[in-house]
mmCIF file of C-alpha atoms in Angstrom:
data_model
loop_
_atom_site.group_PDB
_atom_site.id
_atom_site.type_symbol
_atom_site.label_atom_id
_atom_site.label_comp_id
_atom_site.label_asym_id
_atom_site.label_seq_id
_atom_site.Cartn_x
_atom_site.Cartn_y
_atom_site.Cartn_z
ATOM 1 C CA UNK A 225 8.587 8.782 9.700
ATOM 2 C CA UNK A 226 7.420 6.098 8.557
ATOM 3 C CA UNK A 227 10.313 3.368 7.950
ATOM 4 C CA UNK A 228 10.768 1.047 5.184
ATOM 5 C CA UNK A 229 13.042 -1.876 6.437
ATOM 6 C CA UNK A 230 14.362 -2.662 2.554
ATOM 7 C CA UNK A 231 15.396 -0.189 0.202
ATOM 8 C CA UNK A 232 14.284 -0.341 -2.913
ATOM 9 C CA UNK A 233 17.123 1.234 -4.752
ATOM 10 C CA UNK A 234 19.136 -2.004 -3.089
ATOM 11 C CA UNK A 235 16.401 -4.160 -4.471
ATOM 12 C CA UNK A 236 16.755 -2.596 -8.120
ATOM 13 C CA UNK A 237 19.598 -3.352 -7.968
ATOM 14 C CA UNK A 238 19.439 -6.688 -7.053
ATOM 15 C CA UNK A 239 17.395 -7.182 -10.008
ATOM 16 C CA UNK A 240 19.616 -6.025 -12.376
ATOM 17 C CA UNK A 241 22.259 -8.104 -11.284
ATOM 18 C CA UNK A 242 19.787 -10.977 -11.386
ATOM 19 C CA UNK A 243 18.339 -10.161 -14.920
ATOM 20 C CA UNK A 244 22.061 -9.902 -16.284
ATOM 21 C CA UNK A 245 23.193 -13.507 -14.577
ATOM 22 C CA UNK A 246 19.979 -15.796 -16.311
ATOM 23 C CA UNK A 247 20.510 -18.279 -18.605
ATOM 24 C CA UNK A 248 17.551 -16.446 -20.167
ATOM 25 C CA UNK A 249 18.200 -12.894 -21.002
ATOM 26 C CA UNK A 250 14.793 -11.693 -22.533
ATOM 27 C CA UNK A 251 17.670 -8.805 -24.245
ATOM 28 C CA UNK A 252 17.515 -10.276 -27.485
ATOM 29 C CA UNK A 253 14.095 -9.963 -28.521
ATOM 30 C CA UNK A 254 13.517 -14.071 -28.605
ATOM 31 C CA UNK A 255 12.830 -15.139 -25.618
ATOM 32 C CA UNK A 256 10.366 -17.714 -25.887
ATOM 33 C CA UNK A 257 8.993 -16.110 -22.812
ATOM 34 C CA UNK A 258 7.925 -12.777 -24.205
ATOM 35 C CA UNK A 259 4.493 -13.333 -25.356
ATOM 36 C CA UNK A 260 3.629 -14.558 -21.498
ATOM 37 C CA UNK A 261 5.597 -11.492 -20.033
ATOM 38 C CA UNK A 262 3.855 -9.064 -22.105
ATOM 39 C CA UNK A 263 0.490 -9.926 -20.957
ATOM 40 C CA UNK A 264 1.082 -10.081 -17.455
ATOM 41 C CA UNK A 265 2.730 -7.128 -17.390
ATOM 42 C CA UNK A 266 0.598 -5.449 -19.083
ATOM 43 C CA UNK A 267 -2.885 -6.892 -17.149
ATOM 44 C CA UNK A 268 -0.976 -6.160 -13.870
ATOM 45 C CA UNK A 269 -0.365 -2.492 -14.586
ATOM 46 C CA UNK A 270 -3.442 -1.349 -16.660
ATOM 47 C CA UNK A 271 -5.503 -4.009 -14.823
ATOM 48 C CA UNK A 272 -4.308 -4.672 -11.219
ATOM 49 C CA UNK A 273 -2.462 -1.471 -10.259
ATOM 50 C CA UNK A 274 -4.117 1.674 -12.692
ATOM 51 C CA UNK A 275 -7.576 0.059 -11.868
ATOM 52 C CA UNK A 276 -6.332 0.056 -7.872
ATOM 53 C CA UNK A 277 -5.639 3.665 -8.013
ATOM 54 C CA UNK A 278 -8.705 4.510 -9.683
ATOM 55 C CA UNK A 279 -10.885 2.750 -6.971
ATOM 56 C CA UNK A 280 -8.591 4.934 -4.619
ATOM 57 C CA UNK A 281 -9.632 7.831 -5.953
ATOM 58 C CA UNK A 282 -13.040 7.338 -6.426
ATOM 59 C CA UNK A 283 -12.941 6.782 -2.452
ATOM 60 C CA UNK A 284 -11.164 9.479 -1.386
ATOM 61 C CA UNK A 285 -13.134 11.414 -3.524
ATOM 62 C CA UNK A 286 -16.592 10.420 -1.390
ATOM 63 C CA UNK A 287 -14.022 10.763 2.230
ATOM 64 C CA UNK A 288 -13.838 14.567 1.200
ATOM 65 C CA UNK A 289 -17.399 15.068 0.062
ATOM 66 C CA UNK A 290 -18.114 13.520 3.671
ATOM 67 C CA UNK A 291 -16.204 15.448 5.160
ATOM 68 C CA UNK A 292 -17.295 18.349 3.523
ATOM 69 C CA UNK A 293 -21.123 17.536 5.283
ATOM 70 C CA UNK A 294 -19.595 17.492 8.598
ATOM 71 C CA UNK A 295 -20.750 19.762 11.255
ATOM 72 C CA UNK A 296 -20.616 20.097 15.107
ATOM 73 C CA UNK A 297 -22.938 17.272 16.571
ATOM 74 C CA UNK A 298 -23.980 15.365 13.918
ATOM 75 C CA UNK A 299 -23.063 11.948 15.123
ATOM 76 C CA UNK A 300 -24.849 10.726 11.347
ATOM 77 C CA UNK A 301 -22.244 12.089 9.589
ATOM 78 C CA UNK A 302 -19.374 11.628 11.360
ATOM 79 C CA UNK A 303 -20.461 8.266 10.847
ATOM 80 C CA UNK A 304 -20.234 8.620 7.517
ATOM 81 C CA UNK A 305 -16.891 10.343 7.395
ATOM 82 C CA UNK A 306 -15.361 7.274 9.394
ATOM 83 C CA UNK A 307 -17.184 4.780 6.985
ATOM 84 C CA UNK A 308 -16.063 6.728 4.331
ATOM 85 C CA UNK A 309 -12.436 6.609 6.130
ATOM 86 C CA UNK A 310 -12.119 3.144 5.866
ATOM 87 C CA UNK A 311 -13.459 2.343 2.586
ATOM 88 C CA UNK A 312 -10.630 4.661 1.353
ATOM 89 C CA UNK A 313 -7.874 3.007 3.229
ATOM 90 C CA UNK A 314 -8.319 -0.127 2.174
ATOM 91 C CA UNK A 315 -7.577 0.689 -1.626
ATOM 92 C CA UNK A 316 -4.310 2.347 -0.409
ATOM 93 C CA UNK A 317 -3.202 -0.821 1.856
ATOM 94 C CA UNK A 318 -4.067 -2.920 -1.478
ATOM 95 C CA UNK A 319 -1.578 -1.060 -3.657
ATOM 96 C CA UNK A 320 1.103 -1.069 -0.682
ATOM 97 C CA UNK A 321 2.431 -3.799 -2.471
ATOM 98 C CA UNK A 322 3.135 -1.875 -5.675
ATOM 99 C CA UNK A 323 5.551 1.315 -4.165
ATOM 100 C CA UNK A 324 7.021 2.113 -7.558
ATOM 101 C CA UNK A 325 6.909 4.769 -10.128
ATOM 102 C CA UNK A 326 4.556 8.002 -9.173
ATOM 103 C CA UNK A 327 4.096 7.020 -5.612
ATOM 104 C CA UNK A 328 7.841 7.105 -4.896
ATOM 105 C CA UNK A 329 9.060 9.490 -7.313
ATOM 106 C CA UNK A 330 6.490 12.297 -6.376
ATOM 107 C CA UNK A 331 7.007 11.465 -2.824
ATOM 108 C CA UNK A 332 3.573 10.792 -2.491
ATOM 109 C CA UNK A 333 3.400 7.645 0.007
ATOM 110 C CA UNK A 334 4.353 9.722 3.125
ATOM 111 C CA UNK A 335 2.658 12.407 1.747
ATOM 112 C CA UNK A 336 -0.359 10.486 2.883
ATOM 113 C CA UNK A 337 0.365 7.792 4.957
ATOM 114 C CA UNK A 338 3.294 8.961 7.492
ATOM 115 C CA UNK A 339 2.715 7.382 10.787
ATOM 116 C CA UNK A 340 2.697 7.919 13.830
ATOM 117 C CA UNK A 341 0.720 11.440 13.468
ATOM 118 C CA UNK A 342 3.028 14.361 15.007
ATOM 119 C CA UNK A 343 0.189 15.646 17.234
ATOM 120 C CA UNK A 344 2.193 18.363 18.916
ATOM 121 C CA UNK A 345 2.770 19.751 14.668
ATOM 122 C CA UNK A 346 -0.642 19.052 14.777
ATOM 123 C CA UNK A 347 -1.539 21.591 18.018
ATOM 124 C CA UNK A 348 0.389 23.799 16.835
ATOM 125 C CA UNK A 349 -1.347 24.519 13.479
ATOM 126 C CA UNK A 350 -4.667 24.060 15.065
ATOM 127 C CA UNK A 351 -3.376 27.285 18.266
ATOM 128 C CA UNK A 352 -1.889 29.165 15.443
ATOM 129 C CA UNK A 353 -4.903 31.339 14.311
ATOM 130 C CA UNK A 354 -3.993 31.265 10.452
ATOM 131 C CA UNK A 355 -6.422 30.177 7.653
ATOM 132 C CA UNK A 356 -5.777 26.497 7.572
ATOM 133 C CA UNK A 357 -5.483 25.533 3.944
ATOM 134 C CA UNK A 358 -3.969 22.974 1.675
ATOM 135 C CA UNK A 359 -0.949 24.309 1.498
ATOM 136 C CA UNK A 360 -0.823 24.697 4.700
ATOM 137 C CA UNK A 361 -1.248 20.661 5.005
ATOM 138 C CA UNK A 362 1.793 20.397 2.448
ATOM 139 C CA UNK A 363 3.700 22.159 4.615
ATOM 140 C CA UNK A 364 3.733 19.714 7.417
ATOM 141 C CA UNK A 365 4.204 16.442 6.234
ATOM 142 C CA UNK A 366 4.483 14.460 9.855
ATOM 143 C CA UNK A 367 -0.046 16.436 10.211
ATOM 144 C CA UNK A 368 -1.278 15.587 7.415
ATOM 145 C CA UNK A 369 -3.106 12.412 5.365
ATOM 146 C CA UNK A 370 -4.916 9.156 6.264
ATOM 147 C CA UNK A 371 -3.589 9.367 10.280
ATOM 148 C CA UNK A 372 -4.384 12.803 10.796
ATOM 149 C CA UNK A 373 -7.741 12.162 9.438
ATOM 150 C CA UNK A 374 -8.076 9.525 11.981
ATOM 151 C CA UNK A 375 -6.991 11.109 14.600
ATOM 152 C CA UNK A 376 -9.570 13.853 13.838
ATOM 153 C CA UNK A 377 -11.823 11.826 13.468
ATOM 154 C CA UNK A 378 -11.755 9.233 15.937
ATOM 155 C CA UNK A 379 -9.516 10.792 18.567
ATOM 156 C CA UNK A 380 -7.140 9.213 20.524
ATOM 157 C CA UNK A 381 -9.111 6.982 22.037
ATOM 158 C CA UNK A 382 -10.847 5.952 19.028
ATOM 159 C CA UNK A 383 -14.616 7.525 21.115
ATOM 160 C CA UNK A 384 -13.823 10.748 19.891
ATOM 161 C CA UNK A 385 -18.135 12.074 19.721
ATOM 162 C CA UNK A 386 -19.246 14.334 17.144
ATOM 163 C CA UNK A 387 -19.899 16.988 19.841
ATOM 164 C CA UNK A 388 -16.392 17.459 20.394
ATOM 165 C CA UNK A 389 -15.507 18.605 17.292
ATOM 166 C CA UNK A 390 -14.604 21.751 17.029
ATOM 167 C CA UNK A 391 -14.522 24.624 14.310
ATOM 168 C CA UNK A 392 -10.859 25.009 14.046
ATOM 169 C CA UNK A 393 -10.809 20.454 13.467
ATOM 170 C CA UNK A 394 -13.614 20.764 10.833
ATOM 171 C CA UNK A 395 -11.710 23.231 8.870
ATOM 172 C CA UNK A 396 -7.955 20.811 9.531
ATOM 173 C CA UNK A 397 -10.271 18.194 8.185
ATOM 174 C CA UNK A 398 -11.720 19.559 4.868
ATOM 175 C CA UNK A 399 -7.856 20.436 3.881
ATOM 176 C CA UNK A 400 -6.767 17.752 4.835
ATOM 177 C CA UNK A 401 -9.685 15.492 2.689
ATOM 178 C CA UNK A 402 -8.984 17.832 -0.140
ATOM 179 C CA UNK A 403 -5.008 17.774 0.228
ATOM 180 C CA UNK A 404 -5.466 13.458 0.303
ATOM 181 C CA UNK A 405 -7.632 13.684 -2.618
ATOM 182 C CA UNK A 406 -5.498 16.259 -4.283
ATOM 183 C CA UNK A 407 -2.365 13.217 -3.878
ATOM 184 C CA UNK A 408 -4.784 10.427 -4.981
ATOM 185 C CA UNK A 409 -6.013 11.656 -8.005
ATOM 186 C CA UNK A 410 -1.711 12.394 -8.718
ATOM 187 C CA UNK A 411 -1.443 8.484 -8.111
ATOM 188 C CA UNK A 412 -4.525 7.966 -10.713
ATOM 189 C CA UNK A 413 -3.281 10.629 -13.562
ATOM 190 C CA UNK A 414 0.755 9.585 -13.149
ATOM 191 C CA UNK A 415 -0.538 5.388 -14.283
ATOM 192 C CA UNK A 416 -4.102 6.228 -16.525
ATOM 193 C CA UNK A 417 -2.959 5.996 -20.274
ATOM 194 C CA UNK A 418 -4.844 9.778 -20.506
ATOM 195 C CA UNK A 419 -2.260 10.735 -17.817
ATOM 196 C CA UNK A 420 1.356 10.107 -17.277
ATOM 197 C CA UNK A 421 1.056 6.897 -17.833
ATOM 198 C CA UNK A 422 3.806 5.136 -15.991
ATOM 199 C CA UNK A 423 2.472 1.699 -16.672
ATOM 200 C CA UNK A 424 3.556 2.060 -20.486
ATOM 201 C CA UNK A 425 7.423 1.083 -19.176
ATOM 202 C CA UNK A 426 5.655 -1.869 -17.870
ATOM 203 C CA UNK A 427 3.687 -2.552 -21.156
ATOM 204 C CA UNK A 428 6.863 -1.895 -23.471
ATOM 205 C CA UNK A 429 9.791 -2.954 -20.955
ATOM 206 C CA UNK A 430 12.795 -4.179 -23.473
ATOM 207 C CA UNK A 431 11.359 -2.177 -26.332
ATOM 208 C CA UNK A 432 13.730 0.125 -27.835
ATOM 209 C CA UNK A 433 13.357 3.390 -26.654
ATOM 210 C CA UNK A 434 11.626 2.335 -23.605
ATOM 211 C CA UNK A 435 13.459 4.948 -20.133
ATOM 212 C CA UNK A 436 11.342 2.304 -17.706
ATOM 213 C CA UNK A 437 12.986 -1.098 -17.874
ATOM 214 C CA UNK A 438 15.206 -2.907 -20.404
ATOM 215 C CA UNK A 439 13.989 -5.717 -20.219
ATOM 216 C CA UNK A 440 10.434 -7.981 -19.581
ATOM 217 C CA UNK A 441 12.386 -9.332 -16.238
ATOM 218 C CA UNK A 442 13.597 -6.294 -15.138
ATOM 219 C CA UNK A 443 10.362 -4.790 -15.205
ATOM 220 C CA UNK A 444 9.028 -8.178 -13.456
ATOM 221 C CA UNK A 445 12.015 -7.956 -10.872
ATOM 222 C CA UNK A 446 10.849 -4.426 -9.734
ATOM 223 C CA UNK A 447 6.817 -5.877 -9.509
ATOM 224 C CA UNK A 448 8.541 -8.812 -7.170
ATOM 225 C CA UNK A 449 10.731 -6.197 -4.937
ATOM 226 C CA UNK A 450 7.324 -4.413 -4.445
ATOM 227 C CA UNK A 451 5.896 -8.465 -2.162
ATOM 228 C CA UNK A 452 8.619 -8.552 -0.669
ATOM 229 C CA UNK A 453 9.107 -5.064 0.376
ATOM 230 C CA UNK A 454 5.318 -4.852 1.951
ATOM 231 C CA UNK A 455 5.635 -8.334 3.359
ATOM 232 C CA UNK A 456 8.587 -7.199 5.046
ATOM 233 C CA UNK A 457 7.254 -4.027 6.175
ATOM 234 C CA UNK A 458 4.119 -5.803 7.645
ATOM 235 C CA UNK A 459 6.168 -8.646 9.924
ATOM 236 C CA UNK A 460 9.491 -6.456 11.094
ATOM 237 C CA UNK A 461 7.451 -2.869 11.625
ATOM 238 C CA UNK A 462 3.382 -2.695 11.417
ATOM 239 C CA UNK A 463 3.733 -5.569 13.595
ATOM 240 C CA UNK A 464 7.083 -6.235 15.515
ATOM 241 C CA UNK A 465 7.748 -2.640 15.680
ATOM 242 C CA UNK A 466 4.197 -2.489 18.218
ATOM 243 C CA UNK A 467 5.231 -5.734 20.308
ATOM 244 C CA UNK A 468 8.887 -3.969 20.592
ATOM 245 C CA UNK A 469 8.257 -0.413 21.364
ATOM 246 C CA UNK A 470 4.068 -0.202 22.381
ATOM 247 C CA UNK A 471 1.156 0.591 20.969
ATOM 248 C CA UNK A 472 2.164 4.589 20.237
ATOM 249 C CA UNK A 473 3.727 2.690 17.418
ATOM 250 C CA UNK A 474 0.913 1.113 15.756
ATOM 251 C CA UNK A 475 -0.535 2.008 12.289
ATOM 252 C CA UNK A 476 -4.635 2.769 12.536
ATOM 253 C CA UNK A 477 -5.387 2.295 16.444
ATOM 254 C CA UNK A 478 -6.788 5.110 16.503
ATOM 255 C CA UNK A 479 -9.751 3.362 14.263
ATOM 256 C CA UNK A 480 -8.817 -0.404 15.110
ATOM 257 C CA UNK A 481 -8.282 -0.938 11.784
ATOM 258 C CA UNK A 482 -5.181 -2.211 12.174
ATOM 259 C CA UNK A 483 -5.899 -5.964 11.394
ATOM 260 C CA UNK A 484 -7.583 -4.778 7.880
ATOM 261 C CA UNK A 485 -4.234 -3.010 6.875
ATOM 262 C CA UNK A 486 -2.231 -5.832 7.564
ATOM 263 C CA UNK A 487 -4.516 -8.232 5.634
ATOM 264 C CA UNK A 488 -5.129 -5.720 2.716
ATOM 265 C CA UNK A 489 -1.218 -5.384 2.049
ATOM 266 C CA UNK A 490 -1.047 -9.324 1.838
ATOM 267 C CA UNK A 491 -4.473 -8.913 -0.268
ATOM 268 C CA UNK A 492 -1.747 -6.766 -2.063
ATOM 269 C CA UNK A 493 0.661 -9.360 -2.958
ATOM 270 C CA UNK A 494 -2.167 -11.093 -3.915
ATOM 271 C CA UNK A 495 -3.347 -9.224 -6.175
ATOM 272 C CA UNK A 496 -0.513 -9.215 -8.114
ATOM 273 C CA UNK A 497 0.475 -12.826 -7.845
ATOM 274 C CA UNK A 498 -2.723 -14.045 -9.280
ATOM 275 C CA UNK A 499 -3.574 -10.938 -11.425
ATOM 276 C CA UNK A 500 -6.770 -10.415 -9.546
ATOM 277 C CA UNK A 501 -8.531 -6.716 -8.259
ATOM 278 C CA UNK A 502 -12.201 -7.122 -7.346
ATOM 279 C CA UNK A 503 -12.860 -10.292 -9.057
ATOM 280 C CA UNK A 504 -11.271 -9.332 -12.618
ATOM 281 C CA UNK A 505 -9.349 -12.368 -14.038
ATOM 282 C CA UNK A 506 -6.696 -11.413 -15.706
ATOM 283 C CA UNK A 507 -2.728 -12.714 -15.796
ATOM 284 C CA UNK A 508 -0.567 -12.588 -13.180
ATOM 285 C CA UNK A 509 2.568 -14.113 -11.638
ATOM 286 C CA UNK A 510 0.964 -17.075 -10.868
ATOM 287 C CA UNK A 511 0.686 -17.100 -15.096
ATOM 288 C CA UNK A 512 4.575 -17.510 -14.972
ATOM 289 C CA UNK A 513 5.042 -19.643 -12.175
ATOM 290 C CA UNK A 514 2.090 -22.336 -12.585
ATOM 291 C CA UNK A 515 3.144 -24.319 -15.609
ATOM 292 C CA UNK A 516 6.552 -24.377 -14.618
ATOM 293 C CA UNK A 517 6.816 -25.148 -11.191
ATOM 294 C CA UNK A 518 3.462 -26.555 -9.739
ATOM 295 C CA UNK A 519 4.686 -26.798 -6.284
ATOM 296 C CA UNK A 520 6.381 -23.295 -5.805
ATOM 297 C CA UNK A 521 2.761 -21.772 -7.363
ATOM 298 C CA UNK A 522 0.955 -23.459 -4.554
ATOM 299 C CA UNK A 523 3.174 -22.750 -1.814
ATOM 300 C CA UNK A 524 2.763 -19.205 -2.527
ATOM 301 C CA UNK A 525 -0.639 -19.140 -2.403
ATOM 302 C CA UNK A 526 -1.216 -21.171 0.018
ATOM 303 C CA UNK A 527 1.585 -18.937 2.283
ATOM 304 C CA UNK A 528 -0.546 -15.557 1.077
ATOM 305 C CA UNK A 529 -3.650 -17.284 2.334
ATOM 306 C CA UNK A 530 -2.448 -18.875 5.710
ATOM 307 C CA UNK A 531 -0.818 -14.929 6.210
ATOM 308 C CA UNK A 532 -4.054 -13.138 5.935
ATOM 309 C CA UNK A 533 -5.998 -15.798 8.144
ATOM 310 C CA UNK A 534 -3.796 -15.640 10.787
ATOM 311 C CA UNK A 535 -4.081 -11.571 10.830
ATOM 312 C CA UNK A 536 -7.616 -12.029 10.785
ATOM 313 C CA UNK A 537 -7.103 -14.535 13.657
ATOM 314 C CA UNK A 538 -6.131 -12.191 15.765
ATOM 315 C CA UNK A 539 -8.375 -11.776 18.839
ATOM 316 C CA UNK A 540 -10.181 -8.704 19.265
ATOM 317 C CA UNK A 541 -8.448 -4.948 18.439
ATOM 318 C CA UNK A 542 -4.724 -5.740 17.842
ATOM 319 C CA UNK A 543 -4.167 -2.796 20.034
ATOM 320 C CA UNK A 544 -5.550 -5.046 23.236
ATOM 321 C CA UNK A 545 -3.651 -8.585 21.006
ATOM 322 C CA UNK A 546 -0.478 -7.061 21.518
ATOM 323 C CA UNK A 547 -0.421 -6.729 25.363
ATOM 324 C CA UNK A 548 -3.359 -10.059 25.862
ATOM 325 C CA UNK A 549 -3.061 -12.227 22.957
ATOM 326 C CA UNK A 550 0.910 -11.600 21.786
ATOM 327 C CA UNK A 551 1.458 -14.928 20.533
ATOM 328 C CA UNK A 552 -1.196 -14.957 18.039
ATOM 329 C CA UNK A 553 0.101 -11.812 16.989
ATOM 330 C CA UNK A 554 3.709 -13.436 16.835
ATOM 331 C CA UNK A 555 2.197 -16.056 15.246
ATOM 332 C CA UNK A 556 0.690 -13.531 12.391
ATOM 333 C CA UNK A 557 4.087 -11.974 12.245
ATOM 334 C CA UNK A 558 5.973 -15.186 11.393
ATOM 335 C CA UNK A 559 3.321 -15.858 8.571
ATOM 336 C CA UNK A 560 3.950 -12.695 6.879
ATOM 337 C CA UNK A 561 7.406 -13.211 7.309
ATOM 338 C CA UNK A 562 7.430 -16.231 5.664
ATOM 339 C CA UNK A 563 5.572 -15.163 2.920
ATOM 340 C CA UNK A 564 8.271 -12.995 2.254
ATOM 341 C CA UNK A 565 10.960 -15.438 2.706
ATOM 342 C CA UNK A 566 9.545 -17.341 0.299
ATOM 343 C CA UNK A 567 9.170 -14.621 -2.628
ATOM 344 C CA UNK A 568 12.659 -13.635 -2.414
ATOM 345 C CA UNK A 569 14.541 -16.609 -1.718
ATOM 346 C CA UNK A 570 12.232 -18.945 -4.815
ATOM 347 C CA UNK A 571 9.901 -17.002 -6.339
ATOM 348 C CA UNK A 572 12.272 -14.152 -7.326
ATOM 349 C CA UNK A 573 15.030 -16.214 -8.679
ATOM 350 C CA UNK A 574 12.765 -18.522 -10.037
ATOM 351 C CA UNK A 575 11.766 -15.981 -12.489
ATOM 352 C CA UNK A 576 15.540 -14.559 -13.325
ATOM 353 C CA UNK A 577 16.570 -17.973 -13.926
ATOM 354 C CA UNK A 578 13.334 -19.009 -16.481
#
């Protein structure tokens, strides 16, 4: 089962404590930063988070279409599925800096991204002789989602040929791709204005009657906690665990997409900090920090870029580097850890006390 080192609930509790201890509590409605906070919370929820989930859902639809077109022996179609999987994977990893809201309360994260995949559970389903449907998938959390699809498409050694596919595997793939897209649809619907509109909890934070966040700072702290959580997970989990326990614990190893996963996690932090998604120019946390502490702002930006660069500089595949280029892997781990410490020790208190 996917592990998260920081408890979101504990981080949320610390957020409340920081907000309550602040000398600039915005609960009175007279906070001079209220307008800026509103702009940042609106842009991040609508133009970064919701749009990321929209992109994810669109790409999951394309993946489902590619899987449905796959036949035994068709290498071109198999390549199309692989490319569609990678395309869908990117916005998902870029969403992992904001694993709150429907993705958390609806249990969607483990339904989509549990790893390592339980090969024994997968084989039990394949060998059962029963029809493989989305209901079958939903009942087997350890053998569904991105990594189940990845395993069936690439194989354990990453070089599976289309001729090696079986009819049962195709049946499983189609159900798994449909299940994945059902979950991406739930995520997008949960945030968009015409759906569950979870974004309103950020947009209306501190307003009377808002059931989400008692203050704008509480909402901002939730956002920052999400950044802390993913930075910690990448450094101590996604990178360190394979160093300690071997490549069986490496995420996305069958597709050799691990480094891209980790870098996209850092881009998730970058998108939230800058208020940017796919080239958009919206308000982000930088717009709160930069006017009052340009040094901290520049340091955060440099640490984000440094973490991405260090991950991408790992030679070859992550699988190979865990054994043959350990210093490069450790450097990437350390750069991500430095970013996590900076966000937790400086950015979070800055927001609470300004």
